Amino acid sequence: MSVKQIFFPEESRSLWGKRWLNVIFRTAHLCGIAVYTGGVFFNITTELVMPAYLISAVSGLAIMVMDLYTNGKWVFQNRGLFIFLKIGLLGVIPHFGEFMKWGVLGIIVLSSYISHATADVRYYSVFHKRRI
């Protein structure tokens, strides 16, 4: 079995319980992001907001792994590009100083936009120049 077949199967694989796992991980992700964002905006110490940050990171990674298992094509779609953009922003916003708050808020805006965008926007691939 080739790497292409593993990550990009012809037919998406099913994962037993994916719907409920997705709900659980997304809920944990949103709760973690909410607490982390509040901590950043209200200048709470890093030690106190780190658990929320870790919950967000682990739950986000779990969602990515589930999506990669079912079909990795999302990596090439706008929804995947936005995820990598948000991860990149998370890596640099600690260096924003006082503007860190706006970086975190920007990540939330990007998340809201791509989550509620039309299917034509979410599933469009800039690499393929079409919806995939």
mmCIF file with all atom_site columns, C-alpha atoms in Angstrom:
data_model
loop_
_atom_site.group_PDB
_atom_site.id
_atom_site.type_symbol
_atom_site.label_atom_id
_atom_site.label_alt_id
_atom_site.label_comp_id
_atom_site.label_asym_id
_atom_site.label_entity_id
_atom_site.label_seq_id
_atom_site.pdbx_PDB_ins_code
_atom_site.Cartn_x
_atom_site.Cartn_y
_atom_site.Cartn_z
_atom_site.occupancy
_atom_site.B_iso_or_equiv
_atom_site.pdbx_formal_charge
_atom_site.auth_seq_id
_atom_site.auth_comp_id
_atom_site.auth_asym_id
_atom_site.auth_atom_id
_atom_site.pdbx_PDB_model_num
ATOM 1   C CA . MET A 1 1   ? 0.000   0.000  0.000  1.00 0.00 ? 1   MET A CA 1
ATOM 2   C CA . SER A 1 2   ? 1.465   3.338  -1.043 1.00 0.00 ? 2   SER A CA 1
ATOM 3   C CA . VAL A 1 3   ? 1.644   6.481  1.063  1.00 0.00 ? 3   VAL A CA 1
ATOM 4   C CA . LYS A 1 4   ? -0.864  8.084  -1.309 1.00 0.00 ? 4   LYS A CA 1
ATOM 5   C CA . GLN A 1 5   ? -3.357  5.263  -0.691 1.00 0.00 ? 5   GLN A CA 1
ATOM 6   C CA . ILE A 1 6   ? -2.869  5.535  3.071  1.00 0.00 ? 6   ILE A CA 1
ATOM 7   C CA . PHE A 1 7   ? -3.486  9.293  3.320  1.00 0.00 ? 7   PHE A CA 1
ATOM 8   C CA . PHE A 1 8   ? -5.649  9.863  0.246  1.00 0.00 ? 8   PHE A CA 1
ATOM 9   C CA . PRO A 1 9   ? -7.899  6.838  -0.301 1.00 0.00 ? 9   PRO A CA 1
ATOM 10  C CA . GLU A 1 10  ? -10.242 6.736  -3.307 1.00 0.00 ? 10  GLU A CA 1
ATOM 11  C CA . GLU A 1 11  ? -13.190 6.449  -0.918 1.00 0.00 ? 11  GLU A CA 1
ATOM 12  C CA . SER A 1 12  ? -13.124 8.098  2.501  1.00 0.00 ? 12  SER A CA 1
ATOM 13  C CA . ARG A 1 13  ? -12.702 5.593  5.322  1.00 0.00 ? 13  ARG A CA 1
ATOM 14  C CA . SER A 1 14  ? -15.266 5.385  8.067  1.00 0.00 ? 14  SER A CA 1
ATOM 15  C CA . LEU A 1 15  ? -14.331 5.558  11.714 1.00 0.00 ? 15  LEU A CA 1
ATOM 16  C CA . TRP A 1 16  ? -16.697 4.002  14.206 1.00 0.00 ? 16  TRP A CA 1
ATOM 17  C CA . GLY A 1 17  ? -17.989 6.691  16.591 1.00 0.00 ? 17  GLY A CA 1
ATOM 18  C CA . LYS A 1 18  ? -16.384 9.536  14.630 1.00 0.00 ? 18  LYS A CA 1
ATOM 19  C CA . ARG A 1 19  ? -19.436 11.767 14.987 1.00 0.00 ? 19  ARG A CA 1
ATOM 20  C CA . TRP A 1 20  ? -19.424 11.573 18.787 1.00 0.00 ? 20  TRP A CA 1
ATOM 21  C CA . LEU A 1 21  ? -15.648 11.689 19.056 1.00 0.00 ? 21  LEU A CA 1
ATOM 22  C CA . ASN A 1 22  ? -15.752 14.810 16.909 1.00 0.00 ? 22  ASN A CA 1
ATOM 23  C CA . VAL A 1 23  ? -18.355 16.408 19.199 1.00 0.00 ? 23  VAL A CA 1
ATOM 24  C CA . ILE A 1 24  ? -16.315 15.540 22.297 1.00 0.00 ? 24  ILE A CA 1
ATOM 25  C CA . PHE A 1 25  ? -12.998 16.773 20.892 1.00 0.00 ? 25  PHE A CA 1
ATOM 26  C CA . ARG A 1 26  ? -14.512 19.954 19.419 1.00 0.00 ? 26  ARG A CA 1
ATOM 27  C CA . THR A 1 27  ? -16.225 20.766 22.698 1.00 0.00 ? 27  THR A CA 1
ATOM 28  C CA . ALA A 1 28  ? -12.958 20.306 24.592 1.00 0.00 ? 28  ALA A CA 1
ATOM 29  C CA . HIS A 1 29  ? -11.198 22.392 21.928 1.00 0.00 ? 29  HIS A CA 1
ATOM 30  C CA . LEU A 1 30  ? -13.669 25.262 22.183 1.00 0.00 ? 30  LEU A CA 1
ATOM 31  C CA . CYS A 1 31  ? -13.592 25.224 25.990 1.00 0.00 ? 31  CYS A CA 1
ATOM 32  C CA . GLY A 1 32  ? -9.798  25.250 25.989 1.00 0.00 ? 32  GLY A CA 1
ATOM 33  C CA . ILE A 1 33  ? -9.673  28.109 23.480 1.00 0.00 ? 33  ILE A CA 1
ATOM 34  C CA . ALA A 1 34  ? -12.245 30.095 25.456 1.00 0.00 ? 34  ALA A CA 1
ATOM 35  C CA . VAL A 1 35  ? -10.287 29.799 28.702 1.00 0.00 ? 35  VAL A CA 1
ATOM 36  C CA . TYR A 1 36  ? -6.961  30.486 26.971 1.00 0.00 ? 36  TYR A CA 1
ATOM 37  C CA . THR A 1 37  ? -8.338  33.557 25.189 1.00 0.00 ? 37  THR A CA 1
ATOM 38  C CA . GLY A 1 38  ? -9.801  34.883 28.435 1.00 0.00 ? 38  GLY A CA 1
ATOM 39  C CA . GLY A 1 39  ? -6.455  34.343 30.115 1.00 0.00 ? 39  GLY A CA 1
ATOM 40  C CA . VAL A 1 40  ? -4.632  36.264 27.396 1.00 0.00 ? 40  VAL A CA 1
ATOM 41  C CA . PHE A 1 41  ? -7.128  39.152 27.465 1.00 0.00 ? 41  PHE A CA 1
ATOM 42  C CA . PHE A 1 42  ? -7.129  39.430 31.248 1.00 0.00 ? 42  PHE A CA 1
ATOM 43  C CA . ASN A 1 43  ? -3.341  38.984 31.645 1.00 0.00 ? 43  ASN A CA 1
ATOM 44  C CA . ILE A 1 44  ? -3.581  35.736 33.606 1.00 0.00 ? 44  ILE A CA 1
ATOM 45  C CA . THR A 1 45  ? -0.234  34.063 34.278 1.00 0.00 ? 45  THR A CA 1
ATOM 46  C CA . THR A 1 46  ? 1.050   31.498 31.822 1.00 0.00 ? 46  THR A CA 1
ATOM 47  C CA . GLU A 1 47  ? 1.001   28.749 34.455 1.00 0.00 ? 47  GLU A CA 1
ATOM 48  C CA . LEU A 1 48  ? -2.745  29.201 34.930 1.00 0.00 ? 48  LEU A CA 1
ATOM 49  C CA . VAL A 1 49  ? -3.690  29.240 31.239 1.00 0.00 ? 49  VAL A CA 1
ATOM 50  C CA . MET A 1 50  ? -1.278  26.506 30.116 1.00 0.00 ? 50  MET A CA 1
ATOM 51  C CA . PRO A 1 51  ? -3.700  23.639 30.924 1.00 0.00 ? 51  PRO A CA 1
ATOM 52  C CA . ALA A 1 52  ? -6.333  25.270 28.691 1.00 0.00 ? 52  ALA A CA 1
ATOM 53  C CA . TYR A 1 53  ? -3.737  25.734 25.947 1.00 0.00 ? 53  TYR A CA 1
ATOM 54  C CA . LEU A 1 54  ? -2.746  22.062 26.214 1.00 0.00 ? 54  LEU A CA 1
ATOM 55  C CA . ILE A 1 55  ? -6.390  20.926 26.124 1.00 0.00 ? 55  ILE A CA 1
ATOM 56  C CA . SER A 1 56  ? -6.827  22.950 22.940 1.00 0.00 ? 56  SER A CA 1
ATOM 57  C CA . ALA A 1 57  ? -3.655  21.552 21.390 1.00 0.00 ? 57  ALA A CA 1
ATOM 58  C CA . VAL A 1 58  ? -4.377  17.911 22.234 1.00 0.00 ? 58  VAL A CA 1
ATOM 59  C CA . SER A 1 59  ? -8.028  18.054 21.175 1.00 0.00 ? 59  SER A CA 1
ATOM 60  C CA . GLY A 1 60  ? -7.110  19.883 17.966 1.00 0.00 ? 60  GLY A CA 1
ATOM 61  C CA . LEU A 1 61  ? -4.488  17.245 17.206 1.00 0.00 ? 61  LEU A CA 1
ATOM 62  C CA . ALA A 1 62  ? -7.048  14.494 17.858 1.00 0.00 ? 62  ALA A CA 1
ATOM 63  C CA . ILE A 1 63  ? -9.447  16.098 15.368 1.00 0.00 ? 63  ILE A CA 1
ATOM 64  C CA . MET A 1 64  ? -6.659  16.370 12.785 1.00 0.00 ? 64  MET A CA 1
ATOM 65  C CA . VAL A 1 65  ? -5.685  12.699 13.232 1.00 0.00 ? 65  VAL A CA 1
ATOM 66  C CA . MET A 1 66  ? -9.305  11.585 12.815 1.00 0.00 ? 66  MET A CA 1
ATOM 67  C CA . ASP A 1 67  ? -9.669  13.668 9.662  1.00 0.00 ? 67  ASP A CA 1
ATOM 68  C CA . LEU A 1 68  ? -6.357  12.406 8.279  1.00 0.00 ? 68  LEU A CA 1
ATOM 69  C CA . TYR A 1 69  ? -7.461  8.829  8.889  1.00 0.00 ? 69  TYR A CA 1
ATOM 70  C CA . THR A 1 70  ? -10.755 9.218  7.058  1.00 0.00 ? 70  THR A CA 1
ATOM 71  C CA . ASN A 1 71  ? -9.230  11.138 4.124  1.00 0.00 ? 71  ASN A CA 1
ATOM 72  C CA . GLY A 1 72  ? -6.234  13.454 4.038  1.00 0.00 ? 72  GLY A CA 1
ATOM 73  C CA . LYS A 1 73  ? -7.529  15.580 1.173  1.00 0.00 ? 73  LYS A CA 1
ATOM 74  C CA . TRP A 1 74  ? -8.665  18.232 3.674  1.00 0.00 ? 74  TRP A CA 1
ATOM 75  C CA . VAL A 1 75  ? -4.992  19.196 4.004  1.00 0.00 ? 75  VAL A CA 1
ATOM 76  C CA . PHE A 1 76  ? -5.155  20.667 0.479  1.00 0.00 ? 76  PHE A CA 1
ATOM 77  C CA . GLN A 1 77  ? -8.521  22.357 0.944  1.00 0.00 ? 77  GLN A CA 1
ATOM 78  C CA . ASN A 1 78  ? -9.033  25.839 2.336  1.00 0.00 ? 78  ASN A CA 1
ATOM 79  C CA . ARG A 1 79  ? -10.197 24.361 5.642  1.00 0.00 ? 79  ARG A CA 1
ATOM 80  C CA . GLY A 1 80  ? -6.829  22.609 6.023  1.00 0.00 ? 80  GLY A CA 1
ATOM 81  C CA . LEU A 1 81  ? -4.857  25.671 4.973  1.00 0.00 ? 81  LEU A CA 1
ATOM 82  C CA . PHE A 1 82  ? -6.684  27.739 7.584  1.00 0.00 ? 82  PHE A CA 1
ATOM 83  C CA . ILE A 1 83  ? -5.778  25.193 10.271 1.00 0.00 ? 83  ILE A CA 1
ATOM 84  C CA . PHE A 1 84  ? -2.098  25.406 9.359  1.00 0.00 ? 84  PHE A CA 1
ATOM 85  C CA . LEU A 1 85  ? -2.338  29.211 9.251  1.00 0.00 ? 85  LEU A CA 1
ATOM 86  C CA . LYS A 1 86  ? -3.837  29.214 12.764 1.00 0.00 ? 86  LYS A CA 1
ATOM 87  C CA . ILE A 1 87  ? -1.136  26.852 14.059 1.00 0.00 ? 87  ILE A CA 1
ATOM 88  C CA . GLY A 1 88  ? 1.490   29.149 12.558 1.00 0.00 ? 88  GLY A CA 1
ATOM 89  C CA . LEU A 1 89  ? -0.091  32.170 14.211 1.00 0.00 ? 89  LEU A CA 1
ATOM 90  C CA . LEU A 1 90  ? -0.137  30.350 17.548 1.00 0.00 ? 90  LEU A CA 1
ATOM 91  C CA . GLY A 1 91  ? 3.591   29.826 17.149 1.00 0.00 ? 91  GLY A CA 1
ATOM 92  C CA . VAL A 1 92  ? 4.370   33.502 16.615 1.00 0.00 ? 92  VAL A CA 1
ATOM 93  C CA . ILE A 1 93  ? 1.796   35.376 18.724 1.00 0.00 ? 93  ILE A CA 1
ATOM 94  C CA . PRO A 1 94  ? 3.817   35.035 21.954 1.00 0.00 ? 94  PRO A CA 1
ATOM 95  C CA . HIS A 1 95  ? 6.263   37.429 20.242 1.00 0.00 ? 95  HIS A CA 1
ATOM 96  C CA . PHE A 1 96  ? 3.525   39.991 19.553 1.00 0.00 ? 96  PHE A CA 1
ATOM 97  C CA . GLY A 1 97  ? 3.914   41.550 23.012 1.00 0.00 ? 97  GLY A CA 1
ATOM 98  C CA . GLU A 1 98  ? 0.938   43.763 23.796 1.00 0.00 ? 98  GLU A CA 1
ATOM 99  C CA . PHE A 1 99  ? -0.627  42.837 20.441 1.00 0.00 ? 99  PHE A CA 1
ATOM 100 C CA . MET A 1 100 ? -0.801  39.147 21.413 1.00 0.00 ? 100 MET A CA 1
ATOM 101 C CA . LYS A 1 101 ? -4.458  39.652 22.325 1.00 0.00 ? 101 LYS A CA 1
ATOM 102 C CA . TRP A 1 102 ? -5.250  40.635 18.762 1.00 0.00 ? 102 TRP A CA 1
ATOM 103 C CA . GLY A 1 103 ? -3.394  37.624 17.380 1.00 0.00 ? 103 GLY A CA 1
ATOM 104 C CA . VAL A 1 104 ? -5.525  35.283 19.480 1.00 0.00 ? 104 VAL A CA 1
ATOM 105 C CA . LEU A 1 105 ? -8.647  37.148 18.422 1.00 0.00 ? 105 LEU A CA 1
ATOM 106 C CA . GLY A 1 106 ? -7.510  36.876 14.789 1.00 0.00 ? 106 GLY A CA 1
ATOM 107 C CA . ILE A 1 107 ? -7.300  33.099 15.155 1.00 0.00 ? 107 ILE A CA 1
ATOM 108 C CA . ILE A 1 108 ? -10.884 33.032 16.431 1.00 0.00 ? 108 ILE A CA 1
ATOM 109 C CA . VAL A 1 109 ? -12.026 35.189 13.494 1.00 0.00 ? 109 VAL A CA 1
ATOM 110 C CA . LEU A 1 110 ? -10.285 32.855 11.023 1.00 0.00 ? 110 LEU A CA 1
ATOM 111 C CA . SER A 1 111 ? -11.885 29.854 12.725 1.00 0.00 ? 111 SER A CA 1
ATOM 112 C CA . SER A 1 112 ? -15.340 31.369 12.600 1.00 0.00 ? 112 SER A CA 1
ATOM 113 C CA . TYR A 1 113 ? -14.969 32.358 8.969  1.00 0.00 ? 113 TYR A CA 1
ATOM 114 C CA . ILE A 1 114 ? -13.872 28.950 7.675  1.00 0.00 ? 114 ILE A CA 1
ATOM 115 C CA . SER A 1 115 ? -16.315 27.052 9.918  1.00 0.00 ? 115 SER A CA 1
ATOM 116 C CA . HIS A 1 116 ? -19.298 28.963 8.573  1.00 0.00 ? 116 HIS A CA 1
ATOM 117 C CA . ALA A 1 117 ? -18.124 29.479 4.996  1.00 0.00 ? 117 ALA A CA 1
ATOM 118 C CA . THR A 1 118 ? -19.982 27.828 2.147  1.00 0.00 ? 118 THR A CA 1
ATOM 119 C CA . ALA A 1 119 ? -18.906 24.374 1.008  1.00 0.00 ? 119 ALA A CA 1
ATOM 120 C CA . ASP A 1 120 ? -17.483 25.953 -2.152 1.00 0.00 ? 120 ASP A CA 1
ATOM 121 C CA . VAL A 1 121 ? -15.095 27.984 0.018  1.00 0.00 ? 121 VAL A CA 1
ATOM 122 C CA . ARG A 1 122 ? -14.261 25.292 2.588  1.00 0.00 ? 122 ARG A CA 1
ATOM 123 C CA . TYR A 1 123 ? -13.610 22.496 0.079  1.00 0.00 ? 123 TYR A CA 1
ATOM 124 C CA . TYR A 1 124 ? -11.828 24.596 -2.538 1.00 0.00 ? 124 TYR A CA 1
ATOM 125 C CA . SER A 1 125 ? -8.205  23.624 -3.167 1.00 0.00 ? 125 SER A CA 1
ATOM 126 C CA . VAL A 1 126 ? -5.802  26.375 -4.172 1.00 0.00 ? 126 VAL A CA 1
ATOM 127 C CA . PHE A 1 127 ? -3.501  23.606 -5.406 1.00 0.00 ? 127 PHE A CA 1
ATOM 128 C CA . HIS A 1 128 ? -6.102  21.989 -7.663 1.00 0.00 ? 128 HIS A CA 1
ATOM 129 C CA . LYS A 1 129 ? -7.851  25.279 -8.535 1.00 0.00 ? 129 LYS A CA 1
ATOM 130 C CA . ARG A 1 130 ? -11.221 23.650 -7.874 1.00 0.00 ? 130 ARG A CA 1
ATOM 131 C CA . ARG A 1 131 ? -13.398 22.169 -5.173 1.00 0.00 ? 131 ARG A CA 1
ATOM 132 C CA . ILE A 1 132 ? -12.245 18.688 -4.124 1.00 0.00 ? 132 ILE A CA 1
#
